[in-house]
Amino acid sequence: MLESNISARWLGEEPLELMTLALDVVESLAGPQARDEAERELFALERALAEELEGMQVAQHLLPCLYQGLGLSGDSETFFSIDNCLMNRVLARREGIPVSLGILLIHLCRRFGVKAEGICFPGHFLVRVWVKEEGVIIDPFTGRPLSRREIEQLLRGAQGNLARLTPEHLKGADDSEILARLLNVTKAAFIHDQQFGQALACSELLLRLKPDCPFERRDRGFLYEQLDCGRLAADDFEFFIEHCPEDPIADVLKAQIAGLDLSPKTLH
């Protein structure tokens, strides 16, 4: 029932705020109590930031107040941790990774009247914040503005030394793209911890956003396989093969299907 309610909200005509979407993910994966905790932490952070900013120019001082005054920071020690993905844990610790901190930064900018947008940059989520009518690209992991050279270094780190920065790399993302980015990172963190049921829940949410995506159906099939649900895995693999017959992995999946146990099983 919970997932169907969230699905209905996401597919409704009324656009949802980015933070609302991120809190929906928390509710779906960790339950209503975790969402309530996140909302309390968010309210406390907003109130503390308002106190820090009192009497200041908001656009110029929001980042220093948030990162230096209130201790928001990137977690480089346990980067691929669930704690850095789920917004209730990010808010409680005030630590996260670029996409989770980026969502929080975008929300707070908008909350305090500063224009901001997310950038689904390769390998490292970025945020563009408008200060004095000029868009400045911020690394949400550190709260620091980036030079063009530093952005090019990030690109080469993600795509190799031959990669060249183009305007397309710095295009603003819509909220559904940012949500998909968060869900993909969260799914990867659950897979890293071998929590395949939770990873499957992330995949299901991704399929709410893009129901006919063959690559997400393929990935869900691999998760079903890990959970010994051979028939469900085969259905997803067959969907991928039908829609991407020229993809090199299609032949691999055909062999995979042949080795699956296709007897019915109940997934709890």
Coordinates of C-alpha atoms in Angstrom, one line a residue:
M1 CA 0.0 0.0 0.0
L2 CA 2.8 2.4 0.9
E3 CA 4.6 2.0 -2.5
S4 CA 1.3 2.4 -4.4
N5 CA 0.6 5.7 -2.5
I6 CA 4.1 7.0 -3.4
S7 CA 3.7 5.9 -7.0
A8 CA 0.4 7.7 -7.2
R9 CA 2.0 10.9 -5.9
W10 CA 4.9 10.6 -8.3
L11 CA 2.6 10.1 -11.3
G12 CA 0.2 12.8 -10.3
E13 CA -0.2 16.1 -12.2
E14 CA 1.0 18.2 -9.3
P15 CA 4.8 18.5 -9.3
L16 CA 6.5 17.6 -6.1
E17 CA 9.4 19.4 -4.5
L18 CA 12.8 17.6 -4.7
M19 CA 13.1 17.1 -1.0
T20 CA 9.6 15.7 -0.9
L21 CA 10.7 13.1 -3.4
A22 CA 13.8 12.3 -1.4
L23 CA 11.7 11.8 1.7
D24 CA 9.3 9.6 -0.2
V25 CA 12.4 7.3 -0.8
V26 CA 13.1 7.3 2.9
E27 CA 9.5 6.4 3.7
S28 CA 9.4 3.6 1.1
L29 CA 12.7 2.0 2.2
A30 CA 12.8 2.7 5.9
G31 CA 9.2 3.4 6.9
P32 CA 7.0 6.4 8.0
Q33 CA 8.9 6.8 11.3
A34 CA 12.2 7.4 9.5
R35 CA 10.4 10.0 7.4
D36 CA 9.1 11.7 10.5
E37 CA 12.6 11.8 11.9
A38 CA 14.0 13.3 8.7
E39 CA 11.4 16.0 8.7
R40 CA 12.2 16.9 12.3
E41 CA 15.9 17.1 11.5
L42 CA 15.2 19.2 8.4
F43 CA 13.1 21.7 10.3
A44 CA 15.8 22.0 12.9
L45 CA 18.5 22.6 10.2
E46 CA 16.3 25.2 8.5
R47 CA 15.8 27.0 11.8
A48 CA 19.5 26.9 12.7
L49 CA 20.4 28.2 9.2
A50 CA 17.9 31.1 9.6
E51 CA 19.6 32.0 12.8
E52 CA 23.0 31.9 11.3
L53 CA 21.9 34.0 8.3
E54 CA 20.2 36.7 10.4
G55 CA 21.2 40.2 9.2
M56 CA 23.4 38.7 6.3
Q57 CA 23.1 38.7 2.6
V58 CA 21.6 35.2 2.1
A59 CA 23.0 34.4 -1.4
Q60 CA 26.6 35.3 -0.3
H61 CA 26.6 33.7 3.1
L62 CA 24.4 30.6 2.8
L63 CA 27.1 28.2 1.9
P64 CA 29.7 29.4 4.5
C65 CA 26.9 29.3 7.2
L66 CA 25.8 25.8 6.1
Y67 CA 29.2 24.1 5.7
Q68 CA 31.4 26.0 8.2
G69 CA 28.9 27.2 10.8
L70 CA 26.5 24.2 10.8
G71 CA 28.9 21.4 9.9
L72 CA 27.5 20.0 6.7
S73 CA 30.2 18.0 5.0
G74 CA 31.0 15.1 2.7
D75 CA 31.8 11.7 4.2
S76 CA 35.0 10.5 2.5
E77 CA 35.6 7.7 5.0
T78 CA 32.5 5.6 4.3
F79 CA 31.6 7.0 0.9
F80 CA 29.5 4.0 -0.3
S81 CA 27.4 3.7 2.8
I82 CA 23.6 3.7 3.1
D83 CA 24.0 6.3 5.8
N84 CA 25.1 8.7 3.0
C85 CA 22.1 8.0 0.7
L86 CA 19.0 7.9 2.8
M87 CA 18.0 11.5 3.7
N88 CA 17.0 10.7 7.3
R89 CA 20.5 9.5 8.0
V90 CA 22.1 12.3 6.0
L91 CA 20.2 14.9 8.0
A92 CA 20.9 13.3 11.4
R93 CA 24.7 13.1 10.7
R94 CA 24.9 16.2 8.4
E95 CA 27.2 14.1 6.2
G96 CA 26.6 12.5 2.8
I97 CA 27.8 12.2 -0.7
P98 CA 27.4 14.7 -3.6
V99 CA 23.9 13.7 -4.7
S100 CA 22.4 13.5 -1.2
L101 CA 24.1 16.7 0.0
G102 CA 23.2 18.3 -3.4
I103 CA 19.5 17.6 -2.9
L104 CA 19.7 19.1 0.6
L105 CA 21.6 22.2 -0.7
I106 CA 19.1 22.7 -3.5
H107 CA 16.3 22.5 -1.0
L108 CA 17.8 25.0 1.4
C109 CA 18.7 27.4 -1.4
R110 CA 15.1 27.4 -2.6
R111 CA 13.8 27.6 0.9
F112 CA 15.8 30.8 1.5
G113 CA 15.0 32.4 -1.8
V114 CA 18.3 31.5 -3.7
K115 CA 18.0 30.1 -7.2
A116 CA 19.7 26.7 -7.5
E117 CA 19.6 23.7 -9.8
G118 CA 21.2 20.3 -9.9
I119 CA 23.7 19.1 -12.5
C120 CA 23.9 15.3 -13.1
F121 CA 27.6 15.6 -13.9
P122 CA 29.5 12.3 -14.8
G123 CA 30.7 10.7 -11.6
H124 CA 30.0 13.6 -9.3
F125 CA 26.8 15.5 -8.7
L126 CA 27.1 19.3 -8.9
V127 CA 24.9 22.2 -8.0
R128 CA 24.6 25.6 -9.7
V129 CA 23.8 28.4 -7.3
W130 CA 23.1 32.0 -8.5
V131 CA 25.0 34.6 -6.5
K132 CA 24.7 38.2 -7.6
E133 CA 22.9 37.2 -10.8
E134 CA 25.7 34.9 -11.8
G135 CA 25.5 31.1 -11.8
V136 CA 28.4 29.5 -9.8
I137 CA 29.0 25.8 -9.9
I138 CA 29.3 24.3 -6.4
D139 CA 30.7 21.0 -5.2
P140 CA 28.1 19.9 -2.7
F141 CA 30.6 17.5 -1.1
T142 CA 32.7 20.5 0.1
G143 CA 30.4 23.5 -0.4
R144 CA 33.2 25.1 -2.5
P145 CA 32.8 26.8 -5.9
L146 CA 34.7 25.0 -8.7
S147 CA 36.8 26.5 -11.4
R148 CA 36.5 25.3 -15.0
R149 CA 39.8 23.5 -14.6
E150 CA 38.6 21.6 -11.5
I151 CA 35.4 20.6 -13.3
E152 CA 37.5 19.3 -16.3
Q153 CA 39.6 17.3 -13.8
L154 CA 36.4 15.7 -12.4
L155 CA 35.3 14.8 -15.9
R156 CA 38.6 13.2 -16.8
G157 CA 38.5 11.3 -13.6
A158 CA 35.1 9.9 -14.5
Q159 CA 35.5 9.4 -18.3
G160 CA 39.3 9.3 -19.0
N161 CA 41.9 11.7 -20.1
L162 CA 40.5 12.2 -23.6
A163 CA 37.1 13.5 -22.3
R164 CA 36.4 17.1 -23.1
L165 CA 34.0 19.4 -21.2
T166 CA 30.9 20.5 -23.2
P167 CA 27.9 22.6 -22.3
E168 CA 25.8 19.4 -22.2
H169 CA 27.8 18.2 -19.2
L170 CA 26.7 21.3 -17.3
K171 CA 23.1 21.3 -18.3
G172 CA 20.6 21.7 -15.4
A173 CA 18.7 18.5 -14.5
D174 CA 15.0 18.2 -13.7
D175 CA 13.9 16.8 -10.3
S176 CA 13.1 13.4 -11.7
E177 CA 16.6 13.0 -13.1
I178 CA 18.1 13.9 -9.8
L179 CA 15.8 11.5 -8.0
A180 CA 16.8 8.7 -10.4
R181 CA 20.5 9.6 -9.6
L182 CA 19.8 9.3 -5.9
L183 CA 18.0 6.0 -6.3
N184 CA 20.7 4.5 -8.5
V185 CA 23.4 5.4 -5.9
T186 CA 21.2 4.0 -3.1
K187 CA 20.6 0.8 -5.0
A188 CA 24.3 0.4 -5.5
A189 CA 25.0 0.9 -1.8
F190 CA 22.5 -1.8 -0.9
I191 CA 24.0 -4.2 -3.4
H192 CA 27.4 -3.4 -2.0
D193 CA 26.1 -4.5 1.4
Q194 CA 24.4 -7.5 -0.2
Q195 CA 20.9 -6.2 0.9
F196 CA 19.3 -7.4 -2.3
G197 CA 15.7 -6.9 -1.1
Q198 CA 16.3 -3.2 -0.4
A199 CA 18.1 -2.9 -3.7
L200 CA 15.1 -4.4 -5.4
A201 CA 12.9 -1.8 -3.7
C202 CA 15.1 0.9 -5.2
S203 CA 14.8 -0.7 -8.6
E204 CA 11.0 -0.8 -8.3
L205 CA 11.0 2.9 -7.5
L206 CA 13.2 3.6 -10.5
L207 CA 10.7 1.7 -12.6
R208 CA 8.0 4.0 -11.3
L209 CA 9.9 6.8 -13.0
K210 CA 10.7 5.0 -16.2
P211 CA 8.4 1.9 -16.5
D212 CA 9.6 0.7 -19.9
C213 CA 13.4 1.2 -19.4
P214 CA 14.9 -2.1 -20.6
F215 CA 18.2 -1.5 -18.7
E216 CA 16.4 -1.1 -15.4
R217 CA 14.3 -4.2 -16.2
R218 CA 17.6 -6.0 -16.8
D219 CA 19.1 -4.8 -13.5
R220 CA 15.9 -5.8 -11.7
G221 CA 16.3 -9.2 -13.2
F222 CA 19.7 -9.6 -11.7
L223 CA 18.3 -8.7 -8.3
Y224 CA 15.5 -11.2 -8.7
E225 CA 18.2 -13.8 -9.6
Q226 CA 20.1 -13.0 -6.4
L227 CA 16.8 -13.5 -4.5
D228 CA 16.2 -16.9 -6.1
C229 CA 13.2 -15.7 -8.0
G230 CA 14.1 -17.3 -11.3
R231 CA 10.7 -16.8 -13.1
L232 CA 10.6 -13.1 -12.3
A233 CA 14.3 -12.7 -13.3
A234 CA 13.6 -14.5 -16.6
D235 CA 10.6 -12.2 -17.4
D236 CA 12.9 -9.2 -17.0
F237 CA 15.7 -10.7 -19.0
E238 CA 13.3 -11.6 -21.8
F239 CA 12.0 -8.0 -21.8
F240 CA 15.5 -6.7 -22.2
I241 CA 16.4 -9.2 -25.0
E242 CA 13.2 -8.3 -26.8
H243 CA 13.9 -4.5 -26.7
C244 CA 17.7 -4.6 -27.0
P245 CA 18.4 -7.6 -29.2
E246 CA 21.7 -6.1 -30.6
D247 CA 23.1 -5.4 -27.1
P248 CA 26.1 -7.7 -26.4
I249 CA 24.6 -8.7 -23.1
A250 CA 21.5 -10.1 -24.8
D251 CA 23.2 -13.4 -25.6
V252 CA 24.6 -13.6 -22.1
L253 CA 21.1 -13.3 -20.7
K254 CA 19.8 -16.0 -23.0
A255 CA 22.3 -18.4 -21.5
Q256 CA 21.4 -17.0 -18.0
I257 CA 17.7 -17.8 -18.5
A258 CA 18.5 -21.4 -19.5
G259 CA 20.2 -21.9 -16.1
L260 CA 17.5 -20.4 -14.0
D261 CA 15.1 -22.3 -11.8
L262 CA 11.7 -21.2 -13.2
S263 CA 9.5 -22.8 -10.6
P264 CA 7.2 -20.3 -8.8
K265 CA 8.5 -18.8 -5.6
T266 CA 7.0 -16.2 -3.2
L267 CA 9.0 -13.1 -2.6
H268 CA 8.6 -11.7 0.9

